[in-house]
Amino acid sequence: MEHSATPEVRVLDAAEAAVPFLLQELRAVALSSDEGAEHRPLISFATGGTFTAFFRALDAEIQEGRLDPTSFVGTHLDEYMGFEPERAGGMVHELTLRCPPLRDMIARGSFLPVPCHGAEGSLRAHEERIERAGGIKLQLLGIGRNGHVAFNEPGASFDEGFHVTALAESTRADAKSRFVPDQPPRRAVTAGLRSILGAERIILCAFGSDKAEAVATMLQGEINGTCPASALRTHKNVLVLLDPAAASNLDADKAADAIS
Ligand code: GLP
């Protein structure tokens, strides 16, 4: 890779402290939509346990009138292959369960679900929709234990758009509980690293000691596909929010740079 930008890293006292932080970022982006602007800002959400508390809080923000859901357009990163929005276990199902106003946004056409069947034409059309919406202003991201982001597993290219991919066994094992008594799917549709890096601002959250090794490799290892999250170091506007456990493998210099 040509250059290595330094993401801003913040180590929070606890994972819960990320919630007001994320809401504030989201509000700022939503409010940046000027009267008469061509596009409402597009915000792309991530799924996973990392964001459960955030989505509950987002639900309350919208239901209690503190955030206008018509002030932004939403989308997300990835979907299990063939999982329509209503199907339990799927990513959109998870999002709408935790934050029901997103369901209304889908109905109004202001939330763009990832095409779950992975047909090439539908994926290119999805990318065009994102482009027509003015691109992604804010991308939220989690990280897998193996350094994956969205479903870009180790070995992923930095130069791919939305595509169908095979899930790593550790990813399937981590997803097991959402599919019992069935087995987790083997394939998914995901935003590629090129799609993710196209966002104006990226906020990655990682909490817990299970993520410590992936976080250290992302921030301090080689920048290559072995750790897909390391691609974020080629982007100029990335914020990484960690709790102390997720930051525990960072070496002393990086930990000293981090703002507690
Ligand atoms: C899945 C998703 C990722 C997410 C990861 C971590 O694999 N595709 O986008 O970051 O899980 O999930 P969790 O937040 O539950 O640890």
Short mmCIF file of N, CA and C and ligand atoms in Angstrom, two decimals, residues 46-51 77-78 80 91 141-144 148-151 171 211, ligand 1:
data_model
loop_
_atom_site.label_atom_id
_atom_site.label_comp_id
_atom_site.label_asym_id
_atom_site.label_seq_id
_atom_site.Cartn_x
_atom_site.Cartn_y
_atom_site.Cartn_z
N ALA A 46 -23.73 -0.67 10.59
CA ALA A 46 -23.14 -2.00 10.73
C ALA A 46 -24.02 -2.78 11.70
N THR A 47 -23.97 -4.09 11.60
CA THR A 47 -24.74 -4.94 12.50
C THR A 47 -23.80 -5.60 13.51
N GLY A 48 -24.34 -6.48 14.31
CA GLY A 48 -23.51 -7.20 15.28
C GLY A 48 -23.75 -6.70 16.69
N GLY A 49 -23.34 -7.51 17.65
CA GLY A 49 -23.53 -7.20 19.06
C GLY A 49 -22.90 -5.87 19.45
N THR A 50 -21.84 -5.50 18.78
CA THR A 50 -21.15 -4.24 19.07
C THR A 50 -22.10 -3.05 19.02
N PHE A 51 -23.11 -3.13 18.14
CA PHE A 51 -23.97 -1.97 17.94
C PHE A 51 -25.37 -2.11 18.56
N LEU A 77 -24.15 -2.67 5.56
CA LEU A 77 -22.96 -3.23 4.93
C LEU A 77 -23.15 -4.55 4.21
N ASP A 78 -23.94 -5.43 4.82
CA ASP A 78 -23.88 -6.81 4.33
C ASP A 78 -25.14 -7.60 4.73
N TYR A 80 -26.69 -11.89 4.86
CA TYR A 80 -26.54 -13.31 4.57
C TYR A 80 -27.29 -13.62 3.28
N MET A 91 -29.38 -9.64 8.60
CA MET A 91 -28.87 -8.36 9.09
C MET A 91 -29.96 -7.29 9.14
N LEU A 141 -18.72 0.75 11.45
CA LEU A 141 -18.07 -0.54 11.19
C LEU A 141 -17.78 -1.26 12.50
N GLY A 142 -17.93 -2.57 12.47
CA GLY A 142 -17.42 -3.42 13.54
C GLY A 142 -16.21 -4.16 12.98
N ILE A 143 -15.70 -5.09 13.74
CA ILE A 143 -14.57 -5.89 13.26
C ILE A 143 -14.75 -7.32 13.75
N GLY A 144 -14.39 -8.27 12.93
CA GLY A 144 -14.46 -9.68 13.35
C GLY A 144 -13.19 -10.07 14.09
N HIS A 148 -11.88 -9.29 10.00
CA HIS A 148 -12.77 -8.95 8.88
C HIS A 148 -13.55 -7.67 9.17
N VAL A 149 -13.88 -6.98 8.09
CA VAL A 149 -14.84 -5.86 8.20
C VAL A 149 -15.95 -6.15 7.20
N ALA A 150 -17.20 -5.84 7.58
CA ALA A 150 -18.38 -6.34 6.86
C ALA A 150 -18.15 -7.85 6.72
N PHE A 151 -18.19 -8.41 5.49
CA PHE A 151 -17.83 -9.82 5.34
C PHE A 151 -16.61 -9.96 4.45
N THR A 171 -16.09 -16.94 11.49
CA THR A 171 -17.24 -16.02 11.36
C THR A 171 -18.53 -16.80 11.50
N LYS A 211 -11.62 -9.05 20.68
CA LYS A 211 -11.26 -8.22 19.52
C LYS A 211 -9.83 -7.65 19.63
C1 GLP B 1 -20.37 -9.87 11.38
C2 GLP B 1 -20.58 -8.67 10.49
C3 GLP B 1 -19.54 -7.61 10.75
C4 GLP B 1 -19.42 -7.37 12.23
C5 GLP B 1 -18.95 -8.60 12.89
C6 GLP B 1 -18.70 -8.44 14.37
O1 GLP B 1 -19.47 -10.77 10.85
N1 GLP B 1 -20.56 -8.97 9.11
O2 GLP B 1 -19.91 -6.43 10.07
O3 GLP B 1 -18.50 -6.34 12.45
O4 GLP B 1 -19.95 -9.58 12.69
O5 GLP B 1 -19.87 -8.67 15.08
P1 GLP B 1 -20.05 -8.39 16.61
O6 GLP B 1 -20.28 -6.92 16.74
O7 GLP B 1 -21.25 -9.18 17.01
O8 GLP B 1 -18.81 -8.82 17.30
#
